[in-house]
Amino acid sequence: MVWYCLLYSTPMAGQSVLFEGGGSLIDRWELSDSTRHGTFLVRPYKPVYFLLANWCNNPNKQPDSGNPETSLPVEVPLQAVECKFQFSFKFKAWEGIFGKHGDLWLAYSQSSRWQVYNSDLSRLFRETNYEPEVLLNFATDLRVLGFKLCMIGGGINHQSNGRSYFLTRSWNRALLQFGFIRPNWTVMVRPWMRLPEEVAVDENPEVERYAGRGDLLVVRMLGRHQLSFLGRHSLDLDPGRGSVQLDWAIPVKERFKVHLQFFHGHGESLIDFNHEQTTVGLGFSLIEWN
């Protein structure tokens, strides 16, 4: 997963801007003079949520990477219901690299799957994915099919699960991102290319054929409700693999929202990159895409 846009509201005088929500893609990535706030200020990136119950129809009890050195030889008694949570932030490290153009951002995201209801396995953290990124963005002002193309960027993404032996997974990607806006809509298009690794040490061969070679994020605001679609695809014709994730943030009080999440396909996490499953989660969120 990554390369996403969180939308940021311009603060009033004296108001803290740390992890504020709302606003537009232009605000979130500081793409105009009026929205620039300098460097090294922590901002939201991807959604921040906690799913109290995340049900899976097909738990991956014996992960197989396609490489015998990183495939689990035994089955693990996982439960179908677990917790899932994610936090994410970014900050601008360099503003105006080429005169007034080009901003360098550093970002970090982390998501965990926690078998908190599984006392037989000591309530272990089944999988945690760590994802640092370096992104260079440029503001644009182009019209495309009724949308404004307001941002073009690219960068390097690393994702790993911090495990060893049979359960280790990681990959590196070079990516592009294109941000489009119109009233109540945000669209992000992000193609990427996996950076090559030696076949003998590849922990997850052909991960891009399952987890995808790009994704599409579409965010729709309906009043204070937010609906989002995140689709990934391998761009292979036969077989075409990927995933679909749908999220619905339902406002309750101020920034607290009930959060519903549906996922189907491959790559829900790195350990599951080649494992097809459907998950349904319910919890709460504090920060969303908008």
mmCIF file of N, CA and C in Angstrom, residues 45-160:
data_model
loop_
_atom_site.group_PDB
_atom_site.id
_atom_site.type_symbol
_atom_site.label_atom_id
_atom_site.label_comp_id
_atom_site.label_asym_id
_atom_site.label_seq_id
_atom_site.Cartn_x
_atom_site.Cartn_y
_atom_site.Cartn_z
ATOM 1 N N TYR A 45 -1.016 11.095 6.951
ATOM 2 C CA TYR A 45 -0.742 10.571 5.607
ATOM 3 C C TYR A 45 -1.860 9.617 5.227
ATOM 4 N N LYS A 46 -1.766 8.361 5.601
ATOM 5 C CA LYS A 46 -2.856 7.415 5.389
ATOM 6 C C LYS A 46 -3.830 7.461 6.580
ATOM 7 N N PRO A 47 -4.973 6.793 6.482
ATOM 8 C CA PRO A 47 -5.923 6.789 7.597
ATOM 9 C C PRO A 47 -5.341 6.175 8.866
ATOM 10 N N VAL A 48 -5.829 6.667 9.993
ATOM 11 C CA VAL A 48 -5.499 6.120 11.307
ATOM 12 C C VAL A 48 -6.768 5.495 11.869
ATOM 13 N N TYR A 49 -6.743 4.173 12.096
ATOM 14 C CA TYR A 49 -7.947 3.483 12.555
ATOM 15 C C TYR A 49 -7.587 2.281 13.414
ATOM 16 N N PHE A 50 -8.594 1.774 14.123
ATOM 17 C CA PHE A 50 -8.454 0.551 14.927
ATOM 18 C C PHE A 50 -9.713 -0.273 14.705
ATOM 19 N N LEU A 51 -9.561 -1.433 14.084
ATOM 20 C CA LEU A 51 -10.681 -2.338 13.866
ATOM 21 C C LEU A 51 -10.717 -3.329 15.025
ATOM 22 N N LEU A 52 -11.749 -3.235 15.855
ATOM 23 C CA LEU A 52 -11.863 -4.084 17.029
ATOM 24 C C LEU A 52 -12.090 -5.540 16.655
ATOM 25 N N ALA A 53 -12.740 -5.757 15.521
ATOM 26 C CA ALA A 53 -12.968 -7.114 15.019
ATOM 27 C C ALA A 53 -12.797 -7.094 13.503
ATOM 28 N N ASN A 54 -11.869 -7.909 13.023
ATOM 29 C CA ASN A 54 -11.632 -8.028 11.584
ATOM 30 C C ASN A 54 -11.722 -9.511 11.232
ATOM 31 N N TRP A 55 -12.835 -9.888 10.609
ATOM 32 C CA TRP A 55 -13.123 -11.295 10.310
ATOM 33 C C TRP A 55 -12.561 -11.677 8.952
ATOM 34 N N CYS A 56 -11.968 -12.864 8.872
ATOM 35 C CA CYS A 56 -11.379 -13.362 7.625
ATOM 36 C C CYS A 56 -11.996 -14.701 7.268
ATOM 37 N N ASN A 57 -12.382 -14.871 6.015
ATOM 38 C CA ASN A 57 -13.004 -16.129 5.588
ATOM 39 C C ASN A 57 -11.973 -17.232 5.350
ATOM 40 N N ASN A 58 -10.685 -16.868 5.217
ATOM 41 C CA ASN A 58 -9.661 -17.846 4.843
ATOM 42 C C ASN A 58 -8.319 -17.465 5.457
ATOM 43 N N PRO A 59 -8.157 -17.622 6.782
ATOM 44 C CA PRO A 59 -6.886 -17.248 7.420
ATOM 45 C C PRO A 59 -5.705 -18.007 6.807
ATOM 46 N N ASN A 60 -4.613 -17.317 6.655
ATOM 47 C CA ASN A 60 -3.415 -17.882 6.044
ATOM 48 C C ASN A 60 -2.604 -18.613 7.121
ATOM 49 N N LYS A 61 -2.951 -19.866 7.377
ATOM 50 C CA LYS A 61 -2.357 -20.605 8.490
ATOM 51 C C LYS A 61 -0.984 -21.182 8.175
ATOM 52 N N GLN A 62 -0.630 -21.247 6.880
ATOM 53 C CA GLN A 62 0.677 -21.771 6.498
ATOM 54 C C GLN A 62 1.221 -20.957 5.321
ATOM 55 N N PRO A 63 1.770 -19.764 5.604
ATOM 56 C CA PRO A 63 2.232 -18.885 4.530
ATOM 57 C C PRO A 63 3.295 -19.538 3.655
ATOM 58 N N ASP A 64 3.106 -19.414 2.348
ATOM 59 C CA ASP A 64 4.010 -19.977 1.354
ATOM 60 C C ASP A 64 4.385 -18.852 0.398
ATOM 61 N N SER A 65 5.670 -18.527 0.339
ATOM 62 C CA SER A 65 6.112 -17.389 -0.469
ATOM 63 C C SER A 65 6.462 -17.769 -1.900
ATOM 64 N N GLY A 66 6.568 -19.058 -2.188
ATOM 65 C CA GLY A 66 7.101 -19.484 -3.471
ATOM 66 C C GLY A 66 8.590 -19.744 -3.413
ATOM 67 N N ASN A 67 9.214 -19.369 -2.305
ATOM 68 C CA ASN A 67 10.619 -19.655 -2.051
ATOM 69 C C ASN A 67 10.677 -20.592 -0.848
ATOM 70 N N PRO A 68 11.211 -21.813 -0.986
ATOM 71 C CA PRO A 68 11.236 -22.768 0.130
ATOM 72 C C PRO A 68 11.918 -22.233 1.381
ATOM 73 N N GLU A 69 12.853 -21.285 1.210
ATOM 74 C CA GLU A 69 13.566 -20.739 2.357
ATOM 75 C C GLU A 69 12.695 -19.796 3.176
ATOM 76 N N THR A 70 11.621 -19.279 2.590
ATOM 77 C CA THR A 70 10.743 -18.339 3.304
ATOM 78 C C THR A 70 9.297 -18.813 3.249
ATOM 79 N N SER A 71 9.092 -20.120 3.360
ATOM 80 C CA SER A 71 7.754 -20.710 3.419
ATOM 81 C C SER A 71 7.630 -21.512 4.715
ATOM 82 N N LEU A 72 6.561 -21.320 5.441
ATOM 83 C CA LEU A 72 6.390 -21.948 6.748
ATOM 84 C C LEU A 72 6.120 -23.442 6.573
ATOM 85 N N PRO A 73 6.880 -24.314 7.240
ATOM 86 C CA PRO A 73 6.715 -25.763 7.041
ATOM 87 C C PRO A 73 5.563 -26.373 7.836
ATOM 88 N N VAL A 74 4.990 -25.628 8.768
ATOM 89 C CA VAL A 74 3.907 -26.162 9.598
ATOM 90 C C VAL A 74 2.728 -25.197 9.565
ATOM 91 N N GLU A 75 1.578 -25.707 9.991
ATOM 92 C CA GLU A 75 0.370 -24.888 10.036
ATOM 93 C C GLU A 75 0.222 -24.257 11.417
ATOM 94 N N VAL A 76 -0.241 -23.010 11.451
ATOM 95 C CA VAL A 76 -0.430 -22.275 12.698
ATOM 96 C C VAL A 76 -1.932 -22.146 12.954
ATOM 97 N N PRO A 77 -2.415 -22.421 14.166
ATOM 98 C CA PRO A 77 -3.855 -22.379 14.454
ATOM 99 C C PRO A 77 -4.374 -20.955 14.660
ATOM 100 N N LEU A 78 -4.491 -20.222 13.567
ATOM 101 C CA LEU A 78 -4.994 -18.845 13.641
ATOM 102 C C LEU A 78 -6.502 -18.831 13.793
ATOM 103 N N GLN A 79 -7.001 -17.795 14.467
ATOM 104 C CA GLN A 79 -8.440 -17.582 14.551
ATOM 105 C C GLN A 79 -8.892 -16.696 13.390
ATOM 106 N N ALA A 80 -10.170 -16.801 13.069
ATOM 107 C CA ALA A 80 -10.711 -16.041 11.939
ATOM 108 C C ALA A 80 -10.958 -14.580 12.281
ATOM 109 N N VAL A 81 -11.050 -14.252 13.565
ATOM 110 C CA VAL A 81 -11.316 -12.873 13.993
ATOM 111 C C VAL A 81 -10.104 -12.352 14.751
ATOM 112 N N GLU A 82 -9.640 -11.179 14.369
ATOM 113 C CA GLU A 82 -8.516 -10.538 15.028
ATOM 114 C C GLU A 82 -8.726 -9.027 15.017
ATOM 115 N N CYS A 83 -7.835 -8.290 15.637
ATOM 116 C CA CYS A 83 -7.838 -6.829 15.553
ATOM 117 C C CYS A 83 -6.861 -6.371 14.474
ATOM 118 N N LYS A 84 -7.151 -5.229 13.912
ATOM 119 C CA LYS A 84 -6.254 -4.625 12.924
ATOM 120 C C LYS A 84 -6.206 -3.129 13.183
ATOM 121 N N PHE A 85 -5.001 -2.561 13.162
ATOM 122 C CA PHE A 85 -4.914 -1.111 13.328
ATOM 123 C C PHE A 85 -3.793 -0.546 12.480
ATOM 124 N N GLN A 86 -3.891 0.746 12.217
ATOM 125 C CA GLN A 86 -2.929 1.420 11.339
ATOM 126 C C GLN A 86 -2.721 2.847 11.814
ATOM 127 N N PHE A 87 -1.464 3.300 11.775
ATOM 128 C CA PHE A 87 -1.180 4.719 11.943
ATOM 129 C C PHE A 87 -0.177 5.140 10.881
ATOM 130 N N SER A 88 -0.132 6.445 10.592
ATOM 131 C CA SER A 88 0.647 6.916 9.462
ATOM 132 C C SER A 88 0.871 8.417 9.591
ATOM 133 N N PHE A 89 2.064 8.878 9.197
ATOM 134 C CA PHE A 89 2.340 10.311 9.233
ATOM 135 C C PHE A 89 3.384 10.651 8.180
ATOM 136 N N LYS A 90 3.533 11.934 7.919
ATOM 137 C CA LYS A 90 4.531 12.418 6.974
ATOM 138 C C LYS A 90 4.982 13.803 7.421
ATOM 139 N N PHE A 91 6.134 14.251 6.888
ATOM 140 C CA PHE A 91 6.567 15.631 7.100
ATOM 141 C C PHE A 91 7.407 16.071 5.916
ATOM 142 N N LYS A 92 7.380 17.362 5.668
ATOM 143 C CA LYS A 92 8.137 17.931 4.564
ATOM 144 C C LYS A 92 9.563 18.199 5.034
ATOM 145 N N ALA A 93 10.529 17.627 4.334
ATOM 146 C CA ALA A 93 11.931 17.797 4.704
ATOM 147 C C ALA A 93 12.609 18.924 3.938
ATOM 148 N N TRP A 94 12.095 19.243 2.747
ATOM 149 C CA TRP A 94 12.711 20.286 1.907
ATOM 150 C C TRP A 94 11.615 20.924 1.080
ATOM 151 N N GLU A 95 11.461 22.222 1.218
ATOM 152 C CA GLU A 95 10.425 22.950 0.494
ATOM 153 C C GLU A 95 11.053 23.783 -0.609
ATOM 154 N N GLY A 96 10.517 23.659 -1.827
ATOM 155 C CA GLY A 96 11.009 24.457 -2.948
ATOM 156 C C GLY A 96 12.406 24.068 -3.380
ATOM 157 N N ILE A 97 12.569 22.816 -3.790
ATOM 158 C CA ILE A 97 13.892 22.332 -4.205
ATOM 159 C C ILE A 97 14.367 23.056 -5.460
ATOM 160 N N PHE A 98 13.449 23.284 -6.400
ATOM 161 C CA PHE A 98 13.780 23.976 -7.651
ATOM 162 C C PHE A 98 13.091 25.337 -7.647
ATOM 163 N N GLY A 99 13.657 26.286 -6.931
ATOM 164 C CA GLY A 99 13.000 27.572 -6.768
ATOM 165 C C GLY A 99 11.785 27.428 -5.874
ATOM 166 N N LYS A 100 10.598 27.684 -6.440
ATOM 167 C CA LYS A 100 9.356 27.497 -5.697
ATOM 168 C C LYS A 100 8.711 26.150 -5.987
ATOM 169 N N HIS A 101 9.382 25.324 -6.755
ATOM 170 C CA HIS A 101 8.775 24.074 -7.220
ATOM 171 C C HIS A 101 9.471 22.864 -6.595
ATOM 172 N N GLY A 102 8.666 21.864 -6.279
ATOM 173 C CA GLY A 102 9.202 20.607 -5.801
ATOM 174 C C GLY A 102 9.407 20.566 -4.303
ATOM 175 N N ASP A 103 8.649 19.701 -3.622
ATOM 176 C CA ASP A 103 8.765 19.513 -2.175
ATOM 177 C C ASP A 103 9.130 18.066 -1.889
ATOM 178 N N LEU A 104 10.088 17.870 -0.993
ATOM 179 C CA LEU A 104 10.526 16.535 -0.610
ATOM 180 C C LEU A 104 9.863 16.149 0.710
ATOM 181 N N TRP A 105 9.112 15.034 0.693
ATOM 182 C CA TRP A 105 8.397 14.543 1.873
ATOM 183 C C TRP A 105 8.968 13.207 2.321
ATOM 184 N N LEU A 106 9.014 13.008 3.630
ATOM 185 C CA LEU A 106 9.328 11.723 4.226
ATOM 186 C C LEU A 106 8.079 11.211 4.926
ATOM 187 N N ALA A 107 7.750 9.928 4.732
ATOM 188 C CA ALA A 107 6.513 9.376 5.276
ATOM 189 C C ALA A 107 6.781 8.024 5.912
ATOM 190 N N TYR A 108 5.919 7.677 6.867
ATOM 191 C CA TYR A 108 6.023 6.375 7.523
ATOM 192 C C TYR A 108 4.626 5.882 7.862
ATOM 193 N N SER A 109 4.358 4.615 7.545
ATOM 194 C CA SER A 109 3.081 3.975 7.868
ATOM 195 C C SER A 109 3.353 2.627 8.506
ATOM 196 N N GLN A 110 2.450 2.225 9.391
ATOM 197 C CA GLN A 110 2.584 0.925 10.041
ATOM 198 C C GLN A 110 1.193 0.349 10.280
ATOM 199 N N SER A 111 1.012 -0.914 9.916
ATOM 200 C CA SER A 111 -0.272 -1.582 10.142
ATOM 201 C C SER A 111 -0.017 -2.940 10.774
ATOM 202 N N SER A 112 -0.890 -3.326 11.707
ATOM 203 C CA SER A 112 -0.705 -4.569 12.460
ATOM 204 C C SER A 112 -1.969 -5.397 12.460
ATOM 205 N N ARG A 113 -1.794 -6.728 12.449
ATOM 206 C CA ARG A 113 -2.881 -7.690 12.616
ATOM 207 C C ARG A 113 -2.607 -8.447 13.916
ATOM 208 N N TRP A 114 -3.537 -8.355 14.849
ATOM 209 C CA TRP A 114 -3.304 -8.811 16.226
ATOM 210 C C TRP A 114 -4.321 -9.885 16.585
ATOM 211 N N GLN A 115 -3.853 -11.093 16.859
ATOM 212 C CA GLN A 115 -4.714 -12.207 17.269
ATOM 213 C C GLN A 115 -5.056 -12.081 18.766
ATOM 214 N N VAL A 116 -5.664 -10.959 19.098
ATOM 215 C CA VAL A 116 -5.883 -10.620 20.503
ATOM 216 C C VAL A 116 -6.875 -11.555 21.180
ATOM 217 N N TYR A 117 -7.753 -12.208 20.411
ATOM 218 C CA TYR A 117 -8.750 -13.110 20.998
ATOM 219 C C TYR A 117 -8.266 -14.562 21.028
ATOM 220 N N ASN A 118 -7.032 -14.789 20.586
ATOM 221 C CA ASN A 118 -6.495 -16.150 20.467
ATOM 222 C C ASN A 118 -5.562 -16.436 21.643
ATOM 223 N N SER A 119 -6.112 -16.886 22.753
ATOM 224 C CA SER A 119 -5.298 -17.156 23.939
ATOM 225 C C SER A 119 -4.384 -18.360 23.736
ATOM 226 N N ASP A 120 -4.745 -19.272 22.838
ATOM 227 C CA ASP A 120 -3.907 -20.452 22.586
ATOM 228 C C ASP A 120 -2.568 -20.069 21.968
ATOM 229 N N LEU A 121 -2.516 -18.932 21.276
ATOM 230 C CA LEU A 121 -1.274 -18.455 20.672
ATOM 231 C C LEU A 121 -0.722 -17.229 21.402
ATOM 232 N N SER A 122 -1.092 -17.099 22.694
ATOM 233 C CA SER A 122 -0.596 -15.993 23.530
ATOM 234 C C SER A 122 -0.934 -14.629 22.953
ATOM 235 N N ARG A 123 -2.059 -14.574 22.229
ATOM 236 C CA ARG A 123 -2.548 -13.302 21.669
ATOM 237 C C ARG A 123 -1.444 -12.584 20.865
ATOM 238 N N LEU A 124 -0.795 -13.307 20.007
ATOM 239 C CA LEU A 124 0.359 -12.777 19.293
ATOM 240 C C LEU A 124 -0.031 -11.762 18.229
ATOM 241 N N PHE A 125 0.923 -10.888 17.889
ATOM 242 C CA PHE A 125 0.786 -10.020 16.723
ATOM 243 C C PHE A 125 1.149 -10.860 15.498
ATOM 244 N N ARG A 126 0.155 -11.196 14.710
ATOM 245 C CA ARG A 126 0.354 -12.109 13.586
ATOM 246 C C ARG A 126 1.218 -11.483 12.496
ATOM 247 N N GLU A 127 1.010 -10.207 12.210
ATOM 248 C CA GLU A 127 1.737 -9.568 11.116
ATOM 249 C C GLU A 127 1.722 -8.059 11.312
ATOM 250 N N THR A 128 2.894 -7.450 11.213
ATOM 251 C CA THR A 128 3.027 -5.998 11.221
ATOM 252 C C THR A 128 3.844 -5.591 10.009
ATOM 253 N N ASN A 129 3.337 -4.625 9.257
ATOM 254 C CA ASN A 129 4.029 -4.132 8.069
ATOM 255 C C ASN A 129 4.540 -2.720 8.308
ATOM 256 N N TYR A 130 5.824 -2.512 7.981
ATOM 257 C CA TYR A 130 6.495 -1.226 8.171
ATOM 258 C C TYR A 130 6.772 -0.629 6.798
ATOM 259 N N GLU A 131 6.454 0.649 6.638
ATOM 260 C CA GLU A 131 6.497 1.223 5.286
ATOM 261 C C GLU A 131 7.016 2.657 5.292
ATOM 262 N N PRO A 132 8.335 2.862 5.220
ATOM 263 C CA PRO A 132 8.882 4.212 5.033
ATOM 264 C C PRO A 132 8.915 4.586 3.553
ATOM 265 N N GLU A 133 8.800 5.894 3.289
ATOM 266 C CA GLU A 133 8.777 6.380 1.908
ATOM 267 C C GLU A 133 9.496 7.714 1.792
ATOM 268 N N VAL A 134 10.024 7.987 0.608
ATOM 269 C CA VAL A 134 10.553 9.294 0.238
ATOM 270 C C VAL A 134 9.812 9.726 -1.020
ATOM 271 N N LEU A 135 9.178 10.914 -0.986
ATOM 272 C CA LEU A 135 8.340 11.364 -2.091
ATOM 273 C C LEU A 135 8.707 12.789 -2.496
ATOM 274 N N LEU A 136 8.758 13.022 -3.787
ATOM 275 C CA LEU A 136 9.001 14.353 -4.344
ATOM 276 C C LEU A 136 7.768 14.756 -5.137
ATOM 277 N N ASN A 137 7.100 15.859 -4.721
ATOM 278 C CA ASN A 137 5.841 16.283 -5.332
ATOM 279 C C ASN A 137 5.968 17.644 -6.000
ATOM 280 N N PHE A 138 5.211 17.812 -7.079
ATOM 281 C CA PHE A 138 5.142 19.080 -7.804
ATOM 282 C C PHE A 138 3.682 19.487 -7.967
ATOM 283 N N ALA A 139 3.373 20.738 -7.702
ATOM 284 C CA ALA A 139 2.026 21.263 -7.913
ATOM 285 C C ALA A 139 1.786 21.475 -9.399
ATOM 286 N N THR A 140 0.565 21.127 -9.862
ATOM 287 C CA THR A 140 0.184 21.329 -11.255
ATOM 288 C C THR A 140 -1.205 21.965 -11.299
ATOM 289 N N ASP A 141 -1.594 22.400 -12.472
ATOM 290 C CA ASP A 141 -2.919 23.017 -12.639
ATOM 291 C C ASP A 141 -3.428 22.676 -14.036
ATOM 292 N N LEU A 142 -3.843 21.418 -14.196
ATOM 293 C CA LEU A 142 -4.329 20.928 -15.479
ATOM 294 C C LEU A 142 -5.737 20.379 -15.314
ATOM 295 N N ARG A 143 -6.528 20.421 -16.378
ATOM 296 C CA ARG A 143 -7.895 19.900 -16.348
ATOM 297 C C ARG A 143 -7.960 18.608 -17.143
ATOM 298 N N VAL A 144 -8.505 17.573 -16.497
ATOM 299 C CA VAL A 144 -8.597 16.256 -17.123
ATOM 300 C C VAL A 144 -9.967 15.673 -16.823
ATOM 301 N N LEU A 145 -10.839 15.567 -17.832
ATOM 302 C CA LEU A 145 -12.155 14.922 -17.699
ATOM 303 C C LEU A 145 -12.952 15.478 -16.537
ATOM 304 N N GLY A 146 -12.950 16.786 -16.395
ATOM 305 C CA GLY A 146 -13.728 17.422 -15.345
ATOM 306 C C GLY A 146 -13.040 17.476 -13.997
ATOM 307 N N PHE A 147 -11.854 16.888 -13.869
ATOM 308 C CA PHE A 147 -11.066 16.938 -12.643
ATOM 309 C C PHE A 147 -9.898 17.897 -12.833
ATOM 310 N N LYS A 148 -9.377 18.401 -11.719
ATOM 311 C CA LYS A 148 -8.147 19.180 -11.745
ATOM 312 C C LYS A 148 -7.003 18.275 -11.332
ATOM 313 N N LEU A 149 -6.012 18.132 -12.215
ATOM 314 C CA LEU A 149 -4.786 17.434 -11.871
ATOM 315 C C LEU A 149 -3.916 18.436 -11.114
ATOM 316 N N CYS A 150 -3.868 18.283 -9.793
ATOM 317 C CA CYS A 150 -3.211 19.289 -8.962
ATOM 318 C C CYS A 150 -1.842 18.859 -8.467
ATOM 319 N N MET A 151 -1.462 17.587 -8.687
ATOM 320 C CA MET A 151 -0.192 17.120 -8.151
ATOM 321 C C MET A 151 0.367 15.983 -8.995
ATOM 322 N N ILE A 152 1.663 16.056 -9.261
ATOM 323 C CA ILE A 152 2.416 14.965 -9.873
ATOM 324 C C ILE A 152 3.647 14.729 -9.010
ATOM 325 N N GLY A 153 3.928 13.465 -8.719
ATOM 326 C CA GLY A 153 5.073 13.177 -7.870
ATOM 327 C C GLY A 153 5.618 11.785 -8.107
ATOM 328 N N GLY A 154 6.626 11.455 -7.347
ATOM 329 C CA GLY A 154 7.228 10.136 -7.422
ATOM 330 C C GLY A 154 8.132 9.916 -6.235
ATOM 331 N N GLY A 155 8.607 8.678 -6.100
ATOM 332 C CA GLY A 155 9.476 8.411 -4.971
ATOM 333 C C GLY A 155 9.869 6.952 -4.867
ATOM 334 N N ILE A 156 10.411 6.612 -3.703
ATOM 335 C CA ILE A 156 10.861 5.262 -3.382
ATOM 336 C C ILE A 156 10.106 4.785 -2.152
ATOM 337 N N ASN A 157 9.633 3.537 -2.199
ATOM 338 C CA ASN A 157 8.863 2.941 -1.113
ATOM 339 C C ASN A 157 9.502 1.629 -0.695
ATOM 340 N N HIS A 158 9.684 1.445 0.599
ATOM 341 C CA HIS A 158 10.144 0.171 1.158
ATOM 342 C C HIS A 158 9.052 -0.379 2.062
ATOM 343 N N GLN A 159 8.782 -1.671 1.944
ATOM 344 C CA GLN A 159 7.800 -2.306 2.816
ATOM 345 C C GLN A 159 8.357 -3.641 3.282
ATOM 346 N N SER A 160 8.280 -3.887 4.583
ATOM 347 C CA SER A 160 8.759 -5.152 5.136
ATOM 348 C C SER A 160 7.952 -5.482 6.379
#
